């Protein structure tokens, strides 16, 4: 596993357009998935603890600010605001394969989607969206079949192997080959800041191995990223096909919101992907 991790690519690209700062994955751009990004907190119109590019649908009492923030992201991506579709969060391992008919759900119209933390798209005309404020954003794409996915992996979803299960759906439902899948693991609360108690640490240790847990000064910390990499390793996705941002939301307050750092008084970043 250590040899596998050493071959994983490191670093998303920080970009800026019209004042909006965002991150892209070099391997996705190179593979022709240009319409993807992970937002930072920079470039929007929200104020106070939500400053400034807040995309949360439940925090902040200004629908106008949130719509403007989404429209700014759409301007960067060059996708229609009405084509956005948001996963129906359950902090679990639900996966939904969306169609054009789902465009707008959770954003411009009420959602009737089943509980899901990952959304797979195969068509033009829809942009899949997940929201994050410490939980892990994981991007997937099949370079050959032109299928894409964004997923939201909280610690429960990571433990339930949502990323491994997304890879399984690509292979089982769409005939993808593991060597054709590319993956991006975005900014999230990383191990040095993700302190947990024994009720979380022990199951992670039992399931993913002792090296996902670290004890420092009497406190216990879990690496969600290493647990995700173990899932991808188990699905035979080549290490060279995986890119880790290696950016911590908790420790980088200038760029990112963090639910834990800010005691819940914070906004949310977003993962977006569309097929051209």
PDB file of C-alpha atoms in Angstrom:
ATOM      1  CA  UNK A   1       0.000   0.000   0.000  1.00  0.00           C
ATOM      2  CA  UNK A   2       2.863   2.422   0.750  1.00  0.00           C
ATOM      3  CA  UNK A   3       4.290   1.860  -2.737  1.00  0.00           C
ATOM      4  CA  UNK A   4       0.825   2.552  -4.167  1.00  0.00           C
ATOM      5  CA  UNK A   5       0.509   5.831  -2.246  1.00  0.00           C
ATOM      6  CA  UNK A   6       3.921   6.966  -3.404  1.00  0.00           C
ATOM      7  CA  UNK A   7       2.750   6.753  -7.041  1.00  0.00           C
ATOM      8  CA  UNK A   8      -0.414   8.796  -6.479  1.00  0.00           C
ATOM      9  CA  UNK A   9      -0.268  12.236  -8.089  1.00  0.00           C
ATOM     10  CA  UNK A  10      -0.328  15.271  -5.820  1.00  0.00           C
ATOM     11  CA  UNK A  11      -1.810  18.731  -6.267  1.00  0.00           C
ATOM     12  CA  UNK A  12      -4.893  20.391  -7.727  1.00  0.00           C
ATOM     13  CA  UNK A  13      -4.416  23.593  -9.739  1.00  0.00           C
ATOM     14  CA  UNK A  14      -5.546  26.855  -8.097  1.00  0.00           C
ATOM     15  CA  UNK A  15      -7.177  29.127 -10.677  1.00  0.00           C
ATOM     16  CA  UNK A  16      -9.011  32.461 -10.681  1.00  0.00           C
ATOM     17  CA  UNK A  17     -11.594  33.865 -13.080  1.00  0.00           C
ATOM     18  CA  UNK A  18     -13.712  36.987 -12.569  1.00  0.00           C
ATOM     19  CA  UNK A  19     -12.581  37.062  -8.932  1.00  0.00           C
ATOM     20  CA  UNK A  20     -13.678  33.481  -8.239  1.00  0.00           C
ATOM     21  CA  UNK A  21     -10.890  31.246  -6.952  1.00  0.00           C
ATOM     22  CA  UNK A  22     -11.305  27.547  -7.644  1.00  0.00           C
ATOM     23  CA  UNK A  23      -9.370  24.304  -8.037  1.00  0.00           C
ATOM     24  CA  UNK A  24      -9.137  21.956 -10.999  1.00  0.00           C
ATOM     25  CA  UNK A  25      -7.616  18.497 -11.441  1.00  0.00           C
ATOM     26  CA  UNK A  26      -4.900  18.386 -14.105  1.00  0.00           C
ATOM     27  CA  UNK A  27      -5.642  14.789 -15.133  1.00  0.00           C
ATOM     28  CA  UNK A  28      -9.330  15.599 -15.689  1.00  0.00           C
ATOM     29  CA  UNK A  29      -8.515  18.592 -17.854  1.00  0.00           C
ATOM     30  CA  UNK A  30      -6.013  16.539 -19.853  1.00  0.00           C
ATOM     31  CA  UNK A  31      -8.658  13.839 -20.373  1.00  0.00           C
ATOM     32  CA  UNK A  32     -11.132  16.363 -21.811  1.00  0.00           C
ATOM     33  CA  UNK A  33     -13.287  16.900 -18.711  1.00  0.00           C
ATOM     34  CA  UNK A  34     -12.709  20.661 -18.754  1.00  0.00           C
ATOM     35  CA  UNK A  35     -15.992  21.508 -17.034  1.00  0.00           C
ATOM     36  CA  UNK A  36     -15.127  20.529 -13.491  1.00  0.00           C
ATOM     37  CA  UNK A  37     -13.968  22.415 -10.407  1.00  0.00           C
ATOM     38  CA  UNK A  38     -13.938  22.604  -6.646  1.00  0.00           C
ATOM     39  CA  UNK A  39     -14.740  26.046  -5.282  1.00  0.00           C
ATOM     40  CA  UNK A  40     -12.937  27.903  -2.545  1.00  0.00           C
ATOM     41  CA  UNK A  41     -14.647  30.455  -0.301  1.00  0.00           C
ATOM     42  CA  UNK A  42     -13.304  33.343  -2.437  1.00  0.00           C
ATOM     43  CA  UNK A  43     -15.244  35.287  -5.055  1.00  0.00           C
ATOM     44  CA  UNK A  44     -18.842  35.559  -3.889  1.00  0.00           C
ATOM     45  CA  UNK A  45     -21.204  38.078  -2.325  1.00  0.00           C
ATOM     46  CA  UNK A  46     -21.960  36.556   1.095  1.00  0.00           C
ATOM     47  CA  UNK A  47     -20.753  38.289   4.266  1.00  0.00           C
ATOM     48  CA  UNK A  48     -19.944  37.588   7.903  1.00  0.00           C
ATOM     49  CA  UNK A  49     -19.104  33.980   8.730  1.00  0.00           C
ATOM     50  CA  UNK A  50     -20.331  33.017   5.238  1.00  0.00           C
ATOM     51  CA  UNK A  51     -17.866  35.272   3.434  1.00  0.00           C
ATOM     52  CA  UNK A  52     -17.896  35.077   0.495  1.00  0.00           C
ATOM     53  CA  UNK A  53     -18.679  32.256  -1.988  1.00  0.00           C
ATOM     54  CA  UNK A  54     -21.093  30.351   0.226  1.00  0.00           C
ATOM     55  CA  UNK A  55     -22.973  27.580  -1.620  1.00  0.00           C
ATOM     56  CA  UNK A  56     -24.762  26.005   1.350  1.00  0.00           C
ATOM     57  CA  UNK A  57     -28.483  25.514   0.718  1.00  0.00           C
ATOM     58  CA  UNK A  58     -29.402  25.576   4.417  1.00  0.00           C
ATOM     59  CA  UNK A  59     -27.061  28.149   5.996  1.00  0.00           C
ATOM     60  CA  UNK A  60     -27.293  31.918   5.475  1.00  0.00           C
ATOM     61  CA  UNK A  61     -30.688  33.590   5.220  1.00  0.00           C
ATOM     62  CA  UNK A  62     -30.203  35.226   1.836  1.00  0.00           C
ATOM     63  CA  UNK A  63     -31.476  33.223  -1.156  1.00  0.00           C
ATOM     64  CA  UNK A  64     -30.341  36.095  -3.387  1.00  0.00           C
ATOM     65  CA  UNK A  65     -26.733  35.796  -2.216  1.00  0.00           C
ATOM     66  CA  UNK A  66     -26.708  32.055  -2.708  1.00  0.00           C
ATOM     67  CA  UNK A  67     -28.181  32.260  -6.197  1.00  0.00           C
ATOM     68  CA  UNK A  68     -25.652  34.907  -7.186  1.00  0.00           C
ATOM     69  CA  UNK A  69     -22.832  32.746  -5.829  1.00  0.00           C
ATOM     70  CA  UNK A  70     -24.014  29.765  -7.863  1.00  0.00           C
ATOM     71  CA  UNK A  71     -24.383  31.909 -10.953  1.00  0.00           C
ATOM     72  CA  UNK A  72     -20.805  33.104 -10.552  1.00  0.00           C
ATOM     73  CA  UNK A  73     -19.577  29.514 -10.452  1.00  0.00           C
ATOM     74  CA  UNK A  74     -21.690  28.709 -13.510  1.00  0.00           C
ATOM     75  CA  UNK A  75     -20.056  31.646 -15.266  1.00  0.00           C
ATOM     76  CA  UNK A  76     -16.628  30.192 -14.559  1.00  0.00           C
ATOM     77  CA  UNK A  77     -17.670  26.765 -15.835  1.00  0.00           C
ATOM     78  CA  UNK A  78     -19.777  28.133 -18.712  1.00  0.00           C
ATOM     79  CA  UNK A  79     -22.756  25.955 -17.774  1.00  0.00           C
ATOM     80  CA  UNK A  80     -26.401  27.018 -17.272  1.00  0.00           C
ATOM     81  CA  UNK A  81     -27.576  27.671 -13.725  1.00  0.00           C
ATOM     82  CA  UNK A  82     -30.793  25.777 -14.512  1.00  0.00           C
ATOM     83  CA  UNK A  83     -28.751  22.665 -15.372  1.00  0.00           C
ATOM     84  CA  UNK A  84     -27.295  22.177 -11.891  1.00  0.00           C
ATOM     85  CA  UNK A  85     -28.403  19.133  -9.880  1.00  0.00           C
ATOM     86  CA  UNK A  86     -27.502  18.600  -6.228  1.00  0.00           C
ATOM     87  CA  UNK A  87     -27.100  15.233  -4.521  1.00  0.00           C
ATOM     88  CA  UNK A  88     -29.657  14.442  -1.831  1.00  0.00           C
ATOM     89  CA  UNK A  89     -27.319  14.090   1.150  1.00  0.00           C
ATOM     90  CA  UNK A  90     -27.606  11.308   3.665  1.00  0.00           C
ATOM     91  CA  UNK A  91     -23.958  11.149   4.822  1.00  0.00           C
ATOM     92  CA  UNK A  92     -23.937   7.579   3.601  1.00  0.00           C
ATOM     93  CA  UNK A  93     -23.051   5.512   0.539  1.00  0.00           C
ATOM     94  CA  UNK A  94     -26.007   6.164  -1.758  1.00  0.00           C
ATOM     95  CA  UNK A  95     -25.183   6.538  -5.477  1.00  0.00           C
ATOM     96  CA  UNK A  96     -27.548   8.011  -8.073  1.00  0.00           C
ATOM     97  CA  UNK A  97     -27.231   7.936 -11.856  1.00  0.00           C
ATOM     98  CA  UNK A  98     -28.762  11.205 -13.054  1.00  0.00           C
ATOM     99  CA  UNK A  99     -30.256  12.183 -16.402  1.00  0.00           C
ATOM    100  CA  UNK A 100     -31.128  15.512 -18.034  1.00  0.00           C
ATOM    101  CA  UNK A 101     -34.564  15.231 -16.414  1.00  0.00           C
ATOM    102  CA  UNK A 102     -32.893  15.748 -13.031  1.00  0.00           C
ATOM    103  CA  UNK A 103     -31.421  19.136 -13.986  1.00  0.00           C
ATOM    104  CA  UNK A 104     -32.362  21.786 -11.451  1.00  0.00           C
ATOM    105  CA  UNK A 105     -33.216  19.388  -8.620  1.00  0.00           C
ATOM    106  CA  UNK A 106     -32.059  20.690  -5.270  1.00  0.00           C
ATOM    107  CA  UNK A 107     -31.067  24.033  -6.804  1.00  0.00           C
ATOM    108  CA  UNK A 108     -33.848  25.650  -8.850  1.00  0.00           C
ATOM    109  CA  UNK A 109     -36.606  23.159  -8.022  1.00  0.00           C
ATOM    110  CA  UNK A 110     -37.520  20.764  -5.281  1.00  0.00           C
ATOM    111  CA  UNK A 111     -35.613  17.507  -5.276  1.00  0.00           C
ATOM    112  CA  UNK A 112     -37.254  14.112  -5.364  1.00  0.00           C
ATOM    113  CA  UNK A 113     -33.992  12.228  -5.631  1.00  0.00           C
ATOM    114  CA  UNK A 114     -33.414   9.205  -3.416  1.00  0.00           C
ATOM    115  CA  UNK A 115     -30.907   9.579  -0.600  1.00  0.00           C
ATOM    116  CA  UNK A 116     -27.527   9.813  -2.301  1.00  0.00           C
ATOM    117  CA  UNK A 117     -24.079  11.261  -1.696  1.00  0.00           C
ATOM    118  CA  UNK A 118     -22.730  10.545  -5.182  1.00  0.00           C
ATOM    119  CA  UNK A 119     -24.130  11.534  -8.570  1.00  0.00           C
ATOM    120  CA  UNK A 120     -23.058   9.918 -11.834  1.00  0.00           C
ATOM    121  CA  UNK A 121     -23.784  11.677 -15.139  1.00  0.00           C
ATOM    122  CA  UNK A 122     -23.516  10.377 -18.721  1.00  0.00           C
ATOM    123  CA  UNK A 123     -25.275  13.138 -20.675  1.00  0.00           C
ATOM    124  CA  UNK A 124     -24.799  16.746 -21.613  1.00  0.00           C
ATOM    125  CA  UNK A 125     -27.227  19.280 -20.168  1.00  0.00           C
ATOM    126  CA  UNK A 126     -26.735  18.472 -16.499  1.00  0.00           C
ATOM    127  CA  UNK A 127     -24.037  19.508 -14.019  1.00  0.00           C
ATOM    128  CA  UNK A 128     -23.632  17.331 -10.937  1.00  0.00           C
ATOM    129  CA  UNK A 129     -22.997  19.164  -7.642  1.00  0.00           C
ATOM    130  CA  UNK A 130     -21.944  18.150  -4.138  1.00  0.00           C
ATOM    131  CA  UNK A 131     -21.311  20.480  -1.177  1.00  0.00           C
ATOM    132  CA  UNK A 132     -18.526  20.323   1.403  1.00  0.00           C
ATOM    133  CA  UNK A 133     -17.226  21.988   4.551  1.00  0.00           C
ATOM    134  CA  UNK A 134     -14.708  19.335   5.753  1.00  0.00           C
ATOM    135  CA  UNK A 135     -16.138  16.172   4.142  1.00  0.00           C
ATOM    136  CA  UNK A 136     -14.141  14.758   1.241  1.00  0.00           C
ATOM    137  CA  UNK A 137     -14.998  15.667  -2.361  1.00  0.00           C
ATOM    138  CA  UNK A 138     -14.141  12.782  -4.695  1.00  0.00           C
ATOM    139  CA  UNK A 139     -14.315  13.179  -8.487  1.00  0.00           C
ATOM    140  CA  UNK A 140     -14.498  10.218 -10.882  1.00  0.00           C
ATOM    141  CA  UNK A 141     -14.416   9.968 -14.668  1.00  0.00           C
ATOM    142  CA  UNK A 142     -14.072   7.273 -17.310  1.00  0.00           C
ATOM    143  CA  UNK A 143     -11.720   8.624 -19.972  1.00  0.00           C
ATOM    144  CA  UNK A 144     -13.065   6.293 -22.653  1.00  0.00           C
ATOM    145  CA  UNK A 145     -16.793   6.103 -21.982  1.00  0.00           C
ATOM    146  CA  UNK A 146     -17.118   9.797 -21.014  1.00  0.00           C
ATOM    147  CA  UNK A 147     -18.917   9.194 -17.747  1.00  0.00           C
ATOM    148  CA  UNK A 148     -18.349  11.402 -14.695  1.00  0.00           C
ATOM    149  CA  UNK A 149     -19.254  11.592 -11.025  1.00  0.00           C
ATOM    150  CA  UNK A 150     -18.878  13.809  -7.988  1.00  0.00           C
ATOM    151  CA  UNK A 151     -19.312  12.423  -4.501  1.00  0.00           C
ATOM    152  CA  UNK A 152     -19.506  13.657  -0.932  1.00  0.00           C
ATOM    153  CA  UNK A 153     -17.641  11.453   1.541  1.00  0.00           C
ATOM    154  CA  UNK A 154     -18.097  12.225   5.211  1.00  0.00           C
ATOM    155  CA  UNK A 155     -16.460   9.875   7.677  1.00  0.00           C
ATOM    156  CA  UNK A 156     -19.535   7.632   7.647  1.00  0.00           C
ATOM    157  CA  UNK A 157     -19.515   7.510   3.856  1.00  0.00           C
ATOM    158  CA  UNK A 158     -15.796   6.799   3.816  1.00  0.00           C
ATOM    159  CA  UNK A 159     -16.283   3.973   6.306  1.00  0.00           C
ATOM    160  CA  UNK A 160     -19.130   2.581   4.164  1.00  0.00           C
ATOM    161  CA  UNK A 161     -16.752   2.647   1.172  1.00  0.00           C
ATOM    162  CA  UNK A 162     -18.678   5.073  -0.999  1.00  0.00           C
ATOM    163  CA  UNK A 163     -15.675   5.627  -3.292  1.00  0.00           C
ATOM    164  CA  UNK A 164     -15.089   1.939  -3.800  1.00  0.00           C
ATOM    165  CA  UNK A 165     -18.784   1.480  -4.499  1.00  0.00           C
ATOM    166  CA  UNK A 166     -18.783   4.290  -7.085  1.00  0.00           C
ATOM    167  CA  UNK A 167     -15.952   2.482  -8.880  1.00  0.00           C
ATOM    168  CA  UNK A 168     -17.979  -0.738  -8.654  1.00  0.00           C
ATOM    169  CA  UNK A 169     -20.976   0.947 -10.324  1.00  0.00           C
ATOM    170  CA  UNK A 170     -18.801   2.264 -13.139  1.00  0.00           C
ATOM    171  CA  UNK A 171     -17.471  -1.239 -13.794  1.00  0.00           C
ATOM    172  CA  UNK A 172     -20.671  -3.207 -13.198  1.00  0.00           C
ATOM    173  CA  UNK A 173     -23.283  -0.904 -14.740  1.00  0.00           C
ATOM    174  CA  UNK A 174     -21.344   0.804 -17.525  1.00  0.00           C
ATOM    175  CA  UNK A 175     -18.577  -1.632 -18.380  1.00  0.00           C
ATOM    176  CA  UNK A 176     -15.744   0.681 -17.340  1.00  0.00           C
ATOM    177  CA  UNK A 177     -12.239  -0.713 -17.021  1.00  0.00           C
ATOM    178  CA  UNK A 178     -10.349   0.244 -13.841  1.00  0.00           C
ATOM    179  CA  UNK A 179      -7.395   1.456 -15.900  1.00  0.00           C
ATOM    180  CA  UNK A 180      -9.681   3.952 -17.673  1.00  0.00           C
ATOM    181  CA  UNK A 181     -10.967   5.535 -14.443  1.00  0.00           C
ATOM    182  CA  UNK A 182      -9.414   8.740 -13.139  1.00  0.00           C
ATOM    183  CA  UNK A 183     -10.046  10.012  -9.628  1.00  0.00           C
ATOM    184  CA  UNK A 184      -9.490  13.290  -7.792  1.00  0.00           C
ATOM    185  CA  UNK A 185      -9.582  13.511  -3.977  1.00  0.00           C
ATOM    186  CA  UNK A 186     -10.160  17.141  -3.074  1.00  0.00           C
ATOM    187  CA  UNK A 187      -9.609  19.413  -0.053  1.00  0.00           C
ATOM    188  CA  UNK A 188     -11.019  18.100   3.227  1.00  0.00           C
ATOM    189  CA  UNK A 189     -10.172  17.901   6.895  1.00  0.00           C
ATOM    190  CA  UNK A 190      -6.912  15.981   6.850  1.00  0.00           C
ATOM    191  CA  UNK A 191      -5.483  13.630   9.436  1.00  0.00           C
ATOM    192  CA  UNK A 192      -3.510  16.174  11.472  1.00  0.00           C
ATOM    193  CA  UNK A 193      -6.770  17.994  12.261  1.00  0.00           C
ATOM    194  CA  UNK A 194      -9.362  15.195  12.262  1.00  0.00           C
ATOM    195  CA  UNK A 195      -9.413  14.175  15.914  1.00  0.00           C
ATOM    196  CA  UNK A 196     -11.799  11.330  16.739  1.00  0.00           C
ATOM    197  CA  UNK A 197     -12.748   9.131  19.651  1.00  0.00           C
ATOM    198  CA  UNK A 198     -12.313   5.384  19.943  1.00  0.00           C
ATOM    199  CA  UNK A 199     -15.819   4.695  18.585  1.00  0.00           C
ATOM    200  CA  UNK A 200     -14.648   6.012  15.203  1.00  0.00           C
ATOM    201  CA  UNK A 201     -10.935   5.198  15.326  1.00  0.00           C
ATOM    202  CA  UNK A 202     -11.279   1.504  16.140  1.00  0.00           C
ATOM    203  CA  UNK A 203     -13.687   0.612  13.300  1.00  0.00           C
ATOM    204  CA  UNK A 204     -11.471   2.493  10.826  1.00  0.00           C
ATOM    205  CA  UNK A 205      -8.426   0.665  12.134  1.00  0.00           C
ATOM    206  CA  UNK A 206     -10.184  -2.706  11.910  1.00  0.00           C
ATOM    207  CA  UNK A 207     -11.466  -2.105   8.377  1.00  0.00           C
ATOM    208  CA  UNK A 208      -8.673  -0.160   6.663  1.00  0.00           C
ATOM    209  CA  UNK A 209      -5.573  -1.003   8.695  1.00  0.00           C
ATOM    210  CA  UNK A 210      -3.659   0.569  11.546  1.00  0.00           C
ATOM    211  CA  UNK A 211      -1.919   3.163   9.386  1.00  0.00           C
ATOM    212  CA  UNK A 212      -5.172   5.117   8.900  1.00  0.00           C
ATOM    213  CA  UNK A 213      -5.039   5.995  12.622  1.00  0.00           C
ATOM    214  CA  UNK A 214      -2.406   8.075  14.390  1.00  0.00           C
ATOM    215  CA  UNK A 215      -2.059   8.825  18.109  1.00  0.00           C
ATOM    216  CA  UNK A 216      -0.364  12.092  19.079  1.00  0.00           C
ATOM    217  CA  UNK A 217      -0.122  13.583  22.560  1.00  0.00           C
ATOM    218  CA  UNK A 218      -2.829  11.263  23.801  1.00  0.00           C
ATOM    219  CA  UNK A 219      -5.249  12.206  21.003  1.00  0.00           C
ATOM    220  CA  UNK A 220      -6.352  10.028  18.092  1.00  0.00           C
ATOM    221  CA  UNK A 221      -6.562  11.144  14.461  1.00  0.00           C
ATOM    222  CA  UNK A 222      -7.939   9.377  11.365  1.00  0.00           C
ATOM    223  CA  UNK A 223      -6.837   9.762   7.744  1.00  0.00           C
ATOM    224  CA  UNK A 224      -9.944   9.745   5.553  1.00  0.00           C
ATOM    225  CA  UNK A 225      -7.728  10.073   2.492  1.00  0.00           C
ATOM    226  CA  UNK A 226      -5.756   6.928   3.252  1.00  0.00           C
ATOM    227  CA  UNK A 227      -8.986   5.000   3.805  1.00  0.00           C
ATOM    228  CA  UNK A 228     -10.250   6.213   0.421  1.00  0.00           C
ATOM    229  CA  UNK A 229      -6.997   5.236  -1.269  1.00  0.00           C
ATOM    230  CA  UNK A 230      -7.305   1.739   0.172  1.00  0.00           C
ATOM    231  CA  UNK A 231     -10.746   1.433  -1.429  1.00  0.00           C
ATOM    232  CA  UNK A 232      -9.407   2.520  -4.821  1.00  0.00           C
ATOM    233  CA  UNK A 233      -6.406   0.209  -4.482  1.00  0.00           C
ATOM    234  CA  UNK A 234      -8.802  -2.647  -3.801  1.00  0.00           C
ATOM    235  CA  UNK A 235     -10.655  -1.850  -7.048  1.00  0.00           C
ATOM    236  CA  UNK A 236      -7.378  -2.015  -9.035  1.00  0.00           C
ATOM    237  CA  UNK A 237      -7.455   1.633 -10.093  1.00  0.00           C
ATOM    238  CA  UNK A 238      -3.838   2.529 -10.977  1.00  0.00           C
ATOM    239  CA  UNK A 239      -2.174   4.893  -8.519  1.00  0.00           C
ATOM    240  CA  UNK A 240      -1.094   7.097 -11.431  1.00  0.00           C
ATOM    241  CA  UNK A 241      -4.793   7.692 -12.226  1.00  0.00           C
ATOM    242  CA  UNK A 242      -5.449   9.254  -8.815  1.00  0.00           C
ATOM    243  CA  UNK A 243      -4.714  12.860  -7.829  1.00  0.00           C
ATOM    244  CA  UNK A 244      -4.877  14.105  -4.232  1.00  0.00           C
ATOM    245  CA  UNK A 245      -5.213  17.826  -3.571  1.00  0.00           C
ATOM    246  CA  UNK A 246      -3.428  17.391  -0.225  1.00  0.00           C
ATOM    247  CA  UNK A 247      -5.137  20.532   1.107  1.00  0.00           C
ATOM    248  CA  UNK A 248      -6.747  20.733   4.554  1.00  0.00           C
ATOM    249  CA  UNK A 249      -9.984  22.700   4.909  1.00  0.00           C
ATOM    250  CA  UNK A 250      -9.565  23.030   8.683  1.00  0.00           C
ATOM    251  CA  UNK A 251      -6.096  24.581   8.606  1.00  0.00           C
ATOM    252  CA  UNK A 252      -6.589  26.874   5.594  1.00  0.00           C
ATOM    253  CA  UNK A 253      -9.197  29.416   6.623  1.00  0.00           C
ATOM    254  CA  UNK A 254      -8.349  31.901   3.881  1.00  0.00           C
ATOM    255  CA  UNK A 255      -9.384  29.485   1.144  1.00  0.00           C
ATOM    256  CA  UNK A 256     -11.870  27.109   2.730  1.00  0.00           C
ATOM    257  CA  UNK A 257     -14.881  26.856   5.005  1.00  0.00           C
ATOM    258  CA  UNK A 258     -14.591  24.296   7.805  1.00  0.00           C
ATOM    259  CA  UNK A 259     -17.553  23.034   9.788  1.00  0.00           C
ATOM    260  CA  UNK A 260     -15.375  21.776  12.625  1.00  0.00           C
ATOM    261  CA  UNK A 261     -13.037  24.780  12.851  1.00  0.00           C
ATOM    262  CA  UNK A 262     -15.920  27.259  12.792  1.00  0.00           C
ATOM    263  CA  UNK A 263     -18.292  25.257  15.022  1.00  0.00           C
ATOM    264  CA  UNK A 264     -20.865  24.991  12.252  1.00  0.00           C
ATOM    265  CA  UNK A 265     -21.068  28.755  11.678  1.00  0.00           C
ATOM    266  CA  UNK A 266     -19.744  28.584   8.166  1.00  0.00           C
ATOM    267  CA  UNK A 267     -20.609  28.216   4.508  1.00  0.00           C
ATOM    268  CA  UNK A 268     -19.878  25.422   2.042  1.00  0.00           C
ATOM    269  CA  UNK A 269     -17.728  24.823  -1.004  1.00  0.00           C
ATOM    270  CA  UNK A 270     -18.921  22.836  -4.011  1.00  0.00           C
ATOM    271  CA  UNK A 271     -17.750  20.158  -6.434  1.00  0.00           C
ATOM    272  CA  UNK A 272     -19.095  20.570  -9.977  1.00  0.00           C
ATOM    273  CA  UNK A 273     -18.729  18.428 -13.088  1.00  0.00           C
ATOM    274  CA  UNK A 274     -20.410  18.428 -16.487  1.00  0.00           C
ATOM    275  CA  UNK A 275     -19.785  16.499 -19.692  1.00  0.00           C
ATOM    276  CA  UNK A 276     -18.914  18.393 -22.877  1.00  0.00           C
TER     277      UNK A 276
END
